[in-house]
Coordinates of C-alpha atoms and ligand atoms in Angstrom, one line a residue:
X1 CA 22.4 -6.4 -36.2
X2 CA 19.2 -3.9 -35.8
X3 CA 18.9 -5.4 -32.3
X4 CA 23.0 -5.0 -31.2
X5 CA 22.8 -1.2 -32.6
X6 CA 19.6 -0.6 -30.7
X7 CA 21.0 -2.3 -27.8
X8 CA 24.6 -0.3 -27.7
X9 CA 22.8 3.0 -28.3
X10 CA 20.8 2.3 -25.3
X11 CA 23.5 1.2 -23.1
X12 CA 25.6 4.6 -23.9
X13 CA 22.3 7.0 -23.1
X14 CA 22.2 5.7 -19.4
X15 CA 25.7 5.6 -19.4
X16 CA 25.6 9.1 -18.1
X17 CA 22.5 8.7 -15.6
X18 CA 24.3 5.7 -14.2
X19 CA 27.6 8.1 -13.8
X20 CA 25.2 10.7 -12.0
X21 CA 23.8 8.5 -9.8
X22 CA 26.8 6.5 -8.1
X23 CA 27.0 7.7 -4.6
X24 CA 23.6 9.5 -4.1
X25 CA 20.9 8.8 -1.8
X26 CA 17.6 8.5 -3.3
X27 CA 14.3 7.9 -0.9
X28 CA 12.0 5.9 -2.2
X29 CA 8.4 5.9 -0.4
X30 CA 5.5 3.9 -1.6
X31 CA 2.1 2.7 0.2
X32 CA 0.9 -0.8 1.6
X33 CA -1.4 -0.8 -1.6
X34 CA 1.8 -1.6 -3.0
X35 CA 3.5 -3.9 -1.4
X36 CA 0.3 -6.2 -1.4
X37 CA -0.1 -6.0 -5.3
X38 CA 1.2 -8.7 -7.2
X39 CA 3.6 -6.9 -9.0
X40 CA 5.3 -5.8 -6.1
X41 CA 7.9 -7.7 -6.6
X42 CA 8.9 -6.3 -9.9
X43 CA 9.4 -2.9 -8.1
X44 CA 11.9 -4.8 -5.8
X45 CA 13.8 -5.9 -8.9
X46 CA 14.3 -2.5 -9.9
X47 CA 15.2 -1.5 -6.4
X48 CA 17.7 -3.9 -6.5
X49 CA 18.8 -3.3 -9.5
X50 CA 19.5 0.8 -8.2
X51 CA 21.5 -0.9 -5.2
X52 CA 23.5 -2.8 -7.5
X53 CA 24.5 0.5 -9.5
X54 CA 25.7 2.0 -6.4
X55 CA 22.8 4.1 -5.2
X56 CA 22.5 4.6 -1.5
X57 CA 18.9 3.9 -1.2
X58 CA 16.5 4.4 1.9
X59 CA 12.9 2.5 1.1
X60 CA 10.0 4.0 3.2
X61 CA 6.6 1.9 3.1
X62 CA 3.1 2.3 4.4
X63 CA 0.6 0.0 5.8
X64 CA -2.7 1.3 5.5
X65 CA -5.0 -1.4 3.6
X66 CA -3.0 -3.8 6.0
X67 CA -4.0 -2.3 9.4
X68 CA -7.5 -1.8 7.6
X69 CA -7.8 -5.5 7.1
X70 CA -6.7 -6.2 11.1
X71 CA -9.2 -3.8 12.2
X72 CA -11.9 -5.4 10.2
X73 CA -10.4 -8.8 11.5
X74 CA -10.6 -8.1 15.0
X75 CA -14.0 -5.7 15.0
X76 CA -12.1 -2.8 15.7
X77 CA -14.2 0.2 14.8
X78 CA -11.7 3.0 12.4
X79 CA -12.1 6.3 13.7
X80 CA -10.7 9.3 11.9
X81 CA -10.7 13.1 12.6
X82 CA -10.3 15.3 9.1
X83 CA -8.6 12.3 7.6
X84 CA -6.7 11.2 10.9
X85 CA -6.6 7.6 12.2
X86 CA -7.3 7.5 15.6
X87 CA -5.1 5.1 17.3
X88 CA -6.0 4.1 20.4
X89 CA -3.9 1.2 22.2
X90 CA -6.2 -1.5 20.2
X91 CA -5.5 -0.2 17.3
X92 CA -2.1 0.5 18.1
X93 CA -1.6 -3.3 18.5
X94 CA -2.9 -3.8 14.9
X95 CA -0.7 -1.1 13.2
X96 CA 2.2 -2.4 15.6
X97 CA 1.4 -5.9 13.8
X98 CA 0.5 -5.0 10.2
X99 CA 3.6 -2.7 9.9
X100 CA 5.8 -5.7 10.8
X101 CA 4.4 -7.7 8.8
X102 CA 4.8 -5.7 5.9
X103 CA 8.3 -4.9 7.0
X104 CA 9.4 -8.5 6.6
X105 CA 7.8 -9.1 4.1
X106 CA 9.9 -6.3 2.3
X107 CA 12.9 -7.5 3.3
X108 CA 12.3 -11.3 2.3
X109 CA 11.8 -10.3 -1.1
X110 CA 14.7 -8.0 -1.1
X111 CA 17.0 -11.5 0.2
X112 CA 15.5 -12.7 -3.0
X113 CA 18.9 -14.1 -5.0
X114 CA 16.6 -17.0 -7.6
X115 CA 18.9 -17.2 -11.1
X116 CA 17.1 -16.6 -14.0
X117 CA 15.7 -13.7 -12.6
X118 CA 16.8 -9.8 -12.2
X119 CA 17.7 -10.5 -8.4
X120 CA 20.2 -13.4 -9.4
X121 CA 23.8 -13.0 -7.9
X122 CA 22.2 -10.1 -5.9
X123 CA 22.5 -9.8 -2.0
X124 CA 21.3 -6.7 -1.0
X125 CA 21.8 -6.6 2.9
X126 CA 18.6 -4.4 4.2
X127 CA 18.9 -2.7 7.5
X128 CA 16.7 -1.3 10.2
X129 CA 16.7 0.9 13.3
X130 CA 14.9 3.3 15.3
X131 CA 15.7 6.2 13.2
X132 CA 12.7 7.9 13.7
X133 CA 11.7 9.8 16.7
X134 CA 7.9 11.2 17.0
X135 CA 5.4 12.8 18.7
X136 CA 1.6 12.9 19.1
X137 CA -0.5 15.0 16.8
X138 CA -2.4 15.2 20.2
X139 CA -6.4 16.8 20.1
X140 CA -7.9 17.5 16.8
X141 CA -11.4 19.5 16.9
X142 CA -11.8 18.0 20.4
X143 CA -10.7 14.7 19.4
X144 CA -7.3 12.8 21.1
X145 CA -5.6 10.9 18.3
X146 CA -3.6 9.0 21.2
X147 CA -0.5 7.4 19.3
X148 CA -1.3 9.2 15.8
X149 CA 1.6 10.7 15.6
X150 CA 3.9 13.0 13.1
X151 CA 7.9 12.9 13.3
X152 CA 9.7 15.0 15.6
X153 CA 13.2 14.4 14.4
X154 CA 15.3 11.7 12.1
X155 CA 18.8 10.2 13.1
X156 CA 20.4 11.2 9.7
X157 CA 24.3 10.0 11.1
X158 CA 22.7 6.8 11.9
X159 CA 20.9 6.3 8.3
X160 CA 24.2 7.3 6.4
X161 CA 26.7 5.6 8.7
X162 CA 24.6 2.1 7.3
X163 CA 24.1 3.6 3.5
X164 CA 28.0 4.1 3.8
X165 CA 28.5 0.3 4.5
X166 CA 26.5 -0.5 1.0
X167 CA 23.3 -1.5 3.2
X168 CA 19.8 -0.9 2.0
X169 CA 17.9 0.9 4.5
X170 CA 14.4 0.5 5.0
X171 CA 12.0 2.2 7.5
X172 CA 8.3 1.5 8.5
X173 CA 5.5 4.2 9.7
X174 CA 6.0 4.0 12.9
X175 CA 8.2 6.3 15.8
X176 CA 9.1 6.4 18.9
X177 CA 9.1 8.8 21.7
X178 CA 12.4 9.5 24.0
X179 CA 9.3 8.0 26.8
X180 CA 9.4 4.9 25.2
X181 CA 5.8 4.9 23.1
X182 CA 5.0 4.1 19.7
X183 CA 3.4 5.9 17.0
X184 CA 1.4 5.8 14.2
X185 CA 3.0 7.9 11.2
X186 CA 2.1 8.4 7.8
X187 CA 4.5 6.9 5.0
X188 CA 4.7 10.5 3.6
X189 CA 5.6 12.6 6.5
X190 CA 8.3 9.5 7.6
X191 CA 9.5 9.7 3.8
X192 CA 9.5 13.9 3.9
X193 CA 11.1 14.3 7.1
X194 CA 13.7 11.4 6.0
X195 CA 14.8 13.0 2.5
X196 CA 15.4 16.0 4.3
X197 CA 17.1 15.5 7.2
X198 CA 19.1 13.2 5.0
X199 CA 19.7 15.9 1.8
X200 CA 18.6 13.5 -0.2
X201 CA 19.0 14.2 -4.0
X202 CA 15.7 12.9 -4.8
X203 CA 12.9 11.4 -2.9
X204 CA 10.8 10.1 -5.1
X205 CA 6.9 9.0 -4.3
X206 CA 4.9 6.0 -6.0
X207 CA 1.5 7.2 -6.8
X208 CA -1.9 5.5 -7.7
X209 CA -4.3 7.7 -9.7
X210 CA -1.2 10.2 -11.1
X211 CA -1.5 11.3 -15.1
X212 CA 1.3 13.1 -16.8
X213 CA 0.2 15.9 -19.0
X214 CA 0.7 15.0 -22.9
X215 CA -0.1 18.1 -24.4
X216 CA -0.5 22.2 -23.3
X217 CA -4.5 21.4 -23.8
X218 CA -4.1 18.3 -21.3
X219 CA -4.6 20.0 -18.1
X220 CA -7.9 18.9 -16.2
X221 CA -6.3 16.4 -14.4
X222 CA -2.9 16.3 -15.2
X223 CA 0.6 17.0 -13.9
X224 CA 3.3 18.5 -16.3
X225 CA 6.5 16.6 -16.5
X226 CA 8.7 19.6 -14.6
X227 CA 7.5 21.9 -11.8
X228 CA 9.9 24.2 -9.4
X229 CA 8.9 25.2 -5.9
X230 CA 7.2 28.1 -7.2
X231 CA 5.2 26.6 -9.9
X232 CA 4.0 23.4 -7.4
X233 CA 2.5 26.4 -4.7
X234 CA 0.9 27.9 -7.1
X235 CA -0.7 24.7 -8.5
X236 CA -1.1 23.8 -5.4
X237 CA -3.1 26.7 -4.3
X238 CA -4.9 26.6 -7.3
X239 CA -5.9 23.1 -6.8
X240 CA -6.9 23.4 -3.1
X241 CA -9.2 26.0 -3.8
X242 CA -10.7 25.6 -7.3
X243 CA -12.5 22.4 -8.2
X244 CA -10.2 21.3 -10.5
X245 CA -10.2 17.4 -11.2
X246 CA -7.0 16.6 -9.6
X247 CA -7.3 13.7 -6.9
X248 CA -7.2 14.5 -3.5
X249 CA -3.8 11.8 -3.6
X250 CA -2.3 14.9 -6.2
X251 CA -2.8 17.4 -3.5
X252 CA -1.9 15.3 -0.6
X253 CA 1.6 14.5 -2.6
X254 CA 2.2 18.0 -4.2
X255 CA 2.3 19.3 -0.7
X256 CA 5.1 16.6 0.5
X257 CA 6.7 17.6 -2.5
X258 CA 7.2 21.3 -1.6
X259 CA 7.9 20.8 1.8
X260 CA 10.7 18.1 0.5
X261 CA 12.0 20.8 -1.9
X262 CA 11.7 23.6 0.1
X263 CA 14.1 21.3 2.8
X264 CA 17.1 20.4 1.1
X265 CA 15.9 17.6 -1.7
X266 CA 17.0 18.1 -4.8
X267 CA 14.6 16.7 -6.8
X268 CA 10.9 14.9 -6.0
X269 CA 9.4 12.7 -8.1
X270 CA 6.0 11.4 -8.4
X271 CA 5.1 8.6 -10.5
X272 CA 2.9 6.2 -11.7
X273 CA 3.3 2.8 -9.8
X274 CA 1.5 0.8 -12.1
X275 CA 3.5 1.6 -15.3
X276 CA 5.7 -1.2 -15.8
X277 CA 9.3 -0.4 -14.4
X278 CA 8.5 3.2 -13.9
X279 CA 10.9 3.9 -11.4
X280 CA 14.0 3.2 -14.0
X281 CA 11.9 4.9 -16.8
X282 CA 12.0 8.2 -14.6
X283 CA 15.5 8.0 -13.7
X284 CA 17.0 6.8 -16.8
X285 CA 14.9 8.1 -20.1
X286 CA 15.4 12.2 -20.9
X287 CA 11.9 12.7 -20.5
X288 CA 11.0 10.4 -17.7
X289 CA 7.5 9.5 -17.2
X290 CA 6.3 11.0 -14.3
X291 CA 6.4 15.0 -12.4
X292 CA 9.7 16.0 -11.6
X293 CA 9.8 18.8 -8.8
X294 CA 12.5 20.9 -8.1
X295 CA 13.9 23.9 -6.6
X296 CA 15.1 25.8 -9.6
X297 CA 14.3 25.7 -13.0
X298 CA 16.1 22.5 -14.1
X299 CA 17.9 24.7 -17.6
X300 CA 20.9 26.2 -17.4
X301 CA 22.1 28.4 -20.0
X302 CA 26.4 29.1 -19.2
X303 CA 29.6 29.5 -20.9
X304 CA 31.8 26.1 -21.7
X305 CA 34.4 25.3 -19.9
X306 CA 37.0 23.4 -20.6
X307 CA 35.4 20.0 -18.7
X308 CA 32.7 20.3 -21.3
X309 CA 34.4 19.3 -24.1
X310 CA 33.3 15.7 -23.8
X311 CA 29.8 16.5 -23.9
X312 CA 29.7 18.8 -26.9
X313 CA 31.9 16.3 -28.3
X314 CA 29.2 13.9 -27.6
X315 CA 26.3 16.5 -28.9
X316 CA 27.7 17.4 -32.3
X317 CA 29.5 14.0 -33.3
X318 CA 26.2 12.5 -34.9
X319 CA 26.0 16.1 -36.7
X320 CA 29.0 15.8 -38.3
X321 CA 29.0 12.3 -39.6
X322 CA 26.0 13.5 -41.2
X323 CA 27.3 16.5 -42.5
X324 CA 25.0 18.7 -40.5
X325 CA 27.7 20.1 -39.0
X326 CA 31.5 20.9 -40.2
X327 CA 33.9 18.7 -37.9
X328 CA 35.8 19.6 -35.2
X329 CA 38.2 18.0 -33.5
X330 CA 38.6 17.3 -29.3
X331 CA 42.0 19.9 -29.7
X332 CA 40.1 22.6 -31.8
X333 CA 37.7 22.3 -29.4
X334 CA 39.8 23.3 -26.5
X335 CA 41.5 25.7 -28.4
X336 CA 38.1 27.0 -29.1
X337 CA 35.9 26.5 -26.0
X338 CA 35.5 29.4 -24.7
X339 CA 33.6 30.4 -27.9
X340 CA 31.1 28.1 -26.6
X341 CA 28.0 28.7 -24.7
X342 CA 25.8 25.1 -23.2
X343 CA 22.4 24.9 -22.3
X344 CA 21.9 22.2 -19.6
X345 CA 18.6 20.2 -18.8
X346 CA 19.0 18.6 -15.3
X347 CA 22.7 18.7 -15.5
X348 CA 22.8 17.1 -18.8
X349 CA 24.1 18.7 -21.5
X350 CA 21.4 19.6 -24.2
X351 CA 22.6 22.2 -26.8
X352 CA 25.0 24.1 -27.6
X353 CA 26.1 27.6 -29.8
X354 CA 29.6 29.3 -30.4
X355 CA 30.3 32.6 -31.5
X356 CA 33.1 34.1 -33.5
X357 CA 33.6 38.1 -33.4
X358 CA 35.1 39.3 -37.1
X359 CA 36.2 42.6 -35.6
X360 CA 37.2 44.4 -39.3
X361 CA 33.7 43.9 -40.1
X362 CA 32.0 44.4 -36.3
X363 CA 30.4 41.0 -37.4
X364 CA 29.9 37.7 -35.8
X365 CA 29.4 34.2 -36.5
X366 CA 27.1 31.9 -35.2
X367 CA 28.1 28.6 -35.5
X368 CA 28.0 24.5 -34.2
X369 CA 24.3 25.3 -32.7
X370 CA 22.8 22.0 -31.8
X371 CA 20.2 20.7 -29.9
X372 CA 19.8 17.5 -28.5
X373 CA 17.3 15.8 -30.7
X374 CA 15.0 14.5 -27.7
X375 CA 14.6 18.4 -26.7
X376 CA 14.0 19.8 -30.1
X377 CA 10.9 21.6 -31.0
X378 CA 11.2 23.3 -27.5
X379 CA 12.2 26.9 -27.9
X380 CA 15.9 26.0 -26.7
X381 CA 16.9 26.3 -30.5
X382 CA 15.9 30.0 -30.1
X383 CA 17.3 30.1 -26.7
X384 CA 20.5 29.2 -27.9
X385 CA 20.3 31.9 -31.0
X386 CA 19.1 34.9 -28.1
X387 CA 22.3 34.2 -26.1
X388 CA 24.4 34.2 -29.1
X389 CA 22.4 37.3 -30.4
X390 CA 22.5 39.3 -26.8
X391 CA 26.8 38.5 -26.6
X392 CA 27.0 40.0 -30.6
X393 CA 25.1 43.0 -29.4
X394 CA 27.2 43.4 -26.2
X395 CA 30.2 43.0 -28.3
X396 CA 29.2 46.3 -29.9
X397 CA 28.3 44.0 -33.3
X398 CA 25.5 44.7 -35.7
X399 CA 25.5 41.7 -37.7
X400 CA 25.6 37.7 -37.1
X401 CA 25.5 35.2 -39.7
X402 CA 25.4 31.4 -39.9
X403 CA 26.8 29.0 -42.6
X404 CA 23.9 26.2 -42.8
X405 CA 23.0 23.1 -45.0
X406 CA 20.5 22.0 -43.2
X407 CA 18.6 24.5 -41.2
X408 CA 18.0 27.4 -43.6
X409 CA 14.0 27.6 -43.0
X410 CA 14.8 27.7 -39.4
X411 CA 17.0 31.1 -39.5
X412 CA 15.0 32.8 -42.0
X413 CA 12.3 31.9 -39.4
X414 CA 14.4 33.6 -36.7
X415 CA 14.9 36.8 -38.8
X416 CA 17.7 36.2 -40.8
X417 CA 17.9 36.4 -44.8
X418 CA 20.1 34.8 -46.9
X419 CA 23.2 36.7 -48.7
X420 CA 26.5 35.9 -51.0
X421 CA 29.5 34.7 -50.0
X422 CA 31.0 37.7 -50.5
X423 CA 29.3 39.2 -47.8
X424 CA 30.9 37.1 -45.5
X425 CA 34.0 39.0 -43.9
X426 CA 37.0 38.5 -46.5
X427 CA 38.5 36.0 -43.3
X428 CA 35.6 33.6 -43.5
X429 CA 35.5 33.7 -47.0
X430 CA 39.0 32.6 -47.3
X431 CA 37.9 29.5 -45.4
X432 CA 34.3 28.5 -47.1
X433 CA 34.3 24.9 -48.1
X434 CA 33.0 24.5 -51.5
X435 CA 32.3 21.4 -51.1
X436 CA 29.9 21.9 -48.8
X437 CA 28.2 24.3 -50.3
X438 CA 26.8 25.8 -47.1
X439 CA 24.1 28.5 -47.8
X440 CA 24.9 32.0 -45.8
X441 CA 22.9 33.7 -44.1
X442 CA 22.5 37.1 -42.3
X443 CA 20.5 39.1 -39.9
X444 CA 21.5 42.5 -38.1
X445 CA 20.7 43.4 -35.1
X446 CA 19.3 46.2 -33.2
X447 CA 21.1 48.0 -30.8
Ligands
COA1 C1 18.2 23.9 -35.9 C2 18.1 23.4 -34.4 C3 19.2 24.0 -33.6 C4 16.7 23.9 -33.9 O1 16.6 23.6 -32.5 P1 15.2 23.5 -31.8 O2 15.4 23.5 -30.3 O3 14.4 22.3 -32.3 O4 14.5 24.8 -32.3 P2 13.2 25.5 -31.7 O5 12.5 24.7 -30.7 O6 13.6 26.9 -31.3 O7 12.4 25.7 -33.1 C5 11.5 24.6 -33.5 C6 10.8 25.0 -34.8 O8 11.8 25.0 -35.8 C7 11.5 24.0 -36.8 N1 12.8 23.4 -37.2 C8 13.7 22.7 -36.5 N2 14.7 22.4 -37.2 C9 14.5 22.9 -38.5 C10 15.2 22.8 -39.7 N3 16.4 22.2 -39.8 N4 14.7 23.5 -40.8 C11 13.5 24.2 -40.7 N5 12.8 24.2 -39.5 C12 13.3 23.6 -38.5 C13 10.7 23.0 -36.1 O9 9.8 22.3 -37.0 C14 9.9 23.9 -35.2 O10 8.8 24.5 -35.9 P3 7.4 24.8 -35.2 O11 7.7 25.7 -34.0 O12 6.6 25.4 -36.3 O13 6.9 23.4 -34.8 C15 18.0 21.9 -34.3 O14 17.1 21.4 -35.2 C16 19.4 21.2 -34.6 O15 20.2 21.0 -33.7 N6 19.6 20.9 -35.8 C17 20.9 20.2 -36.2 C18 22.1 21.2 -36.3 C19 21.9 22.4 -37.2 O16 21.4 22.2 -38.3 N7 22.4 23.6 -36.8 C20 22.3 24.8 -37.6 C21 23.6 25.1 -38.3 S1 24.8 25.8 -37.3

């Protein structure tokens, strides 16, 4: 019985990701380290799985340890210049190799269909094409990279016109030039230039060594969960010039990010490959479990409309069957709505306040302020309150006051003290519940 409730609640919190998600083109990117790890395959499970809930998905890989292993193979010397591969046309012939060999070996597991497993009645078809056009890095402190090469321009009509016929589209590191040569690209700057040109709304990147801050105190090495442009430069800087302990992988990543952000992704993600399904944990818990990188702050803080009575619906409904809250029904609430102000967290509805003006007694009342319980302890509590504070005092009010049973010790913590009945204005008064004995409270404002 434990396990079915567990189990339904589960399936209605991703109900809404899943909702979100239909339709949208994520760009997934991840290295040859990878694809030649055992487990490899359980990423491509959960790939398939995104397919299968309609996401238009774009897989970029890399191939470095592979072309490593050729070179060693063969005798090839690795030259590099400040980090750069030199390919010159032997090496060429061993990225040309490895990256096809990693390509197919991509898309055989993708064909995967065995029952019993996650992939069963699955059939994904995977597509590729010459989508990428580049050009050579050319002479770096003296040196010719020959076909090292960086991306000149994607075919984003091409991509789409395949992710609009349900195909999975994956692309290797490598480009070609309107002459008719090949390059040598890196996974990141193919996946970058690809999110973009496609307005992705997320790309997100598979990292080795990345560690998710747990605490305020947990810094040295760490990521915080949520970054906007503004807060990744300055990290960014800070970590480029500062020894700080962050891995040169962090930096390298952080800097796709921006440039990804700064484009016209919505949202970059970078994660930890090696936690078990992490690619469905980021998309599809509140918190995620990885950095999450976007252009604006990802609250919101707006009036209710009339399309949000669902979601408050869904916010205070737990509330009130346990008599936190007094109930309201769906039709109150539309009566009502625009008493209501929401707080968003990534488009998801997270809290919510409503204020009633009592304009005998230039008074108002807060009331139905809830927070999502994953977001408590936050601030957006006293987020909520400010709004509903900042809209009394525009109103020309002095006073606000809240009917609780549960949260006294929270509102005497935000100023306010508690008072009779009586004190309530005589319209309010003529509608207290005695039954649920509510304790009043009351805290003026300054003008
Ligand atoms: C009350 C409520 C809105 C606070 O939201 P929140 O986002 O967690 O609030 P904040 O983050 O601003 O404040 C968190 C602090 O308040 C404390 N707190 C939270 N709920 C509390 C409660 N019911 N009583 C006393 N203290 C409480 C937390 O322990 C935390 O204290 P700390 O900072 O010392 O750790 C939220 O707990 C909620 O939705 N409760 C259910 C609905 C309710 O009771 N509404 C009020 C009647 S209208």
């Amino acid at each position: 019985m434990k396990l079915n409730t567990n189990f339904v609640a589960w399936f209605r919190s991703v109900a809404p990701y899943i909702n979100a998600f239909r339709g949208k083109t994520f760009v997934i990117a991840f290295s040859g380290e990878i694809v030649s790890d055992e487990k490899f395959v359980e990423l491509v499970h959960d790939i398939n799985l995104l397919a299968s809930l309609g996401v238009r998905l774009v897989l970029v890989h890399g191939a470095r340890p592979q072309i490593q292993t050729q070179l060693t193979e063969n005798n090839l010397p690795t030259k590099s210049v400040m980090g750069m591969r030199v390919t010159d046309p032997a090496t060429l012939q061993c990225v040309k190799e490895s990256a096809g060999r990693v390509h197919v070996e991509i898309e055989a597991l993708l064909s995967m269909g065995l029952p019993n497993s996650p992939m069963a009645n699955a059939s994904i078809r995977v597509t590729s094409g010459n989508f990428v056009t580049a050009c050579p890095i050319g002479v770096l402190d003296g040196v010719d990279l020959m076909h090292t090469g960086k991306v000149r321009k994607i075919n984003p009509a091409a991509i789409r016109s395949h992710l609009e016929l349900g195909e999975l589209v994956l692309i290797s590191p490598l480009g070609y030039s309107p002459t008719g040569e090949i390059f040598n690209l890196t996974m990141e700057n193919v996946a970058t230039e690809t999110a973009i040109a496609l307005n992705a709304e997320k790309l997100i990147f598979l990292l080795d060594s990345i560690r998710i801050e747990e605490a305020e105190t947990d810094k040295p090495d760490s990521l915080p969960r949520e970054l906007t442009v503004v807060e990744s430069k300055l990290l960014h800087k800070k970590i480029m010039h500062k020894s700080t302990k962050h891995t040169d992988e962090i930096k390298q990543f952080l800097h796709h990010a921006i440039k990804a952000c700064e484009g016209s992704v919505d949202r970059v993600h970078l994660i930890n490959r090696h936690i078990d399904g992490a690619i469905l944990q980021e998309l599809f818990t509140h918190n995620g479990i990885g950095c999450m990188i976007s252009q604006e702050s990802l609250q919101t803080l707006r009036k209710a409309g009339i399309e949000d009575v669902g979601g408050i619906l869904q916010l205070i409904e737990p509330l009130e069957a346990e008599g936190v809250l007094v109930r309201r029904n769906r039709e109150l609430l539309e009566i009502e709505i625009e008493r209501f102000v929401i707080l968003e967290h990534d488009g998801m509805m997270i809290g919510c306040a409503a204020l009633y003006p009592f304009s005998d007694e230039k008074a108002c009342e807060l009331a139905c302020l809830a927070v999502h319980p994953d977001y408590r302890n936050t601030g957006y509590g006293g987020l909520l309150l400010k709004q509903i504070e900042a809209e009394t005092v525009i109103l020309g009010y002095k006073k606000i006051f809240v009917l609780t049973t549960h949260a006294a010790h929270w509102f005497i913590e935000h100023g306010f003290s508690e008072t009779k009945f009586t004190n309530l204005p005589k319209e309010k008064q003529g509608l207290y519940n005695y039954q649920r004995r509510s304790k009043v409270f009351i805290k003026n404002l300054q003008h």
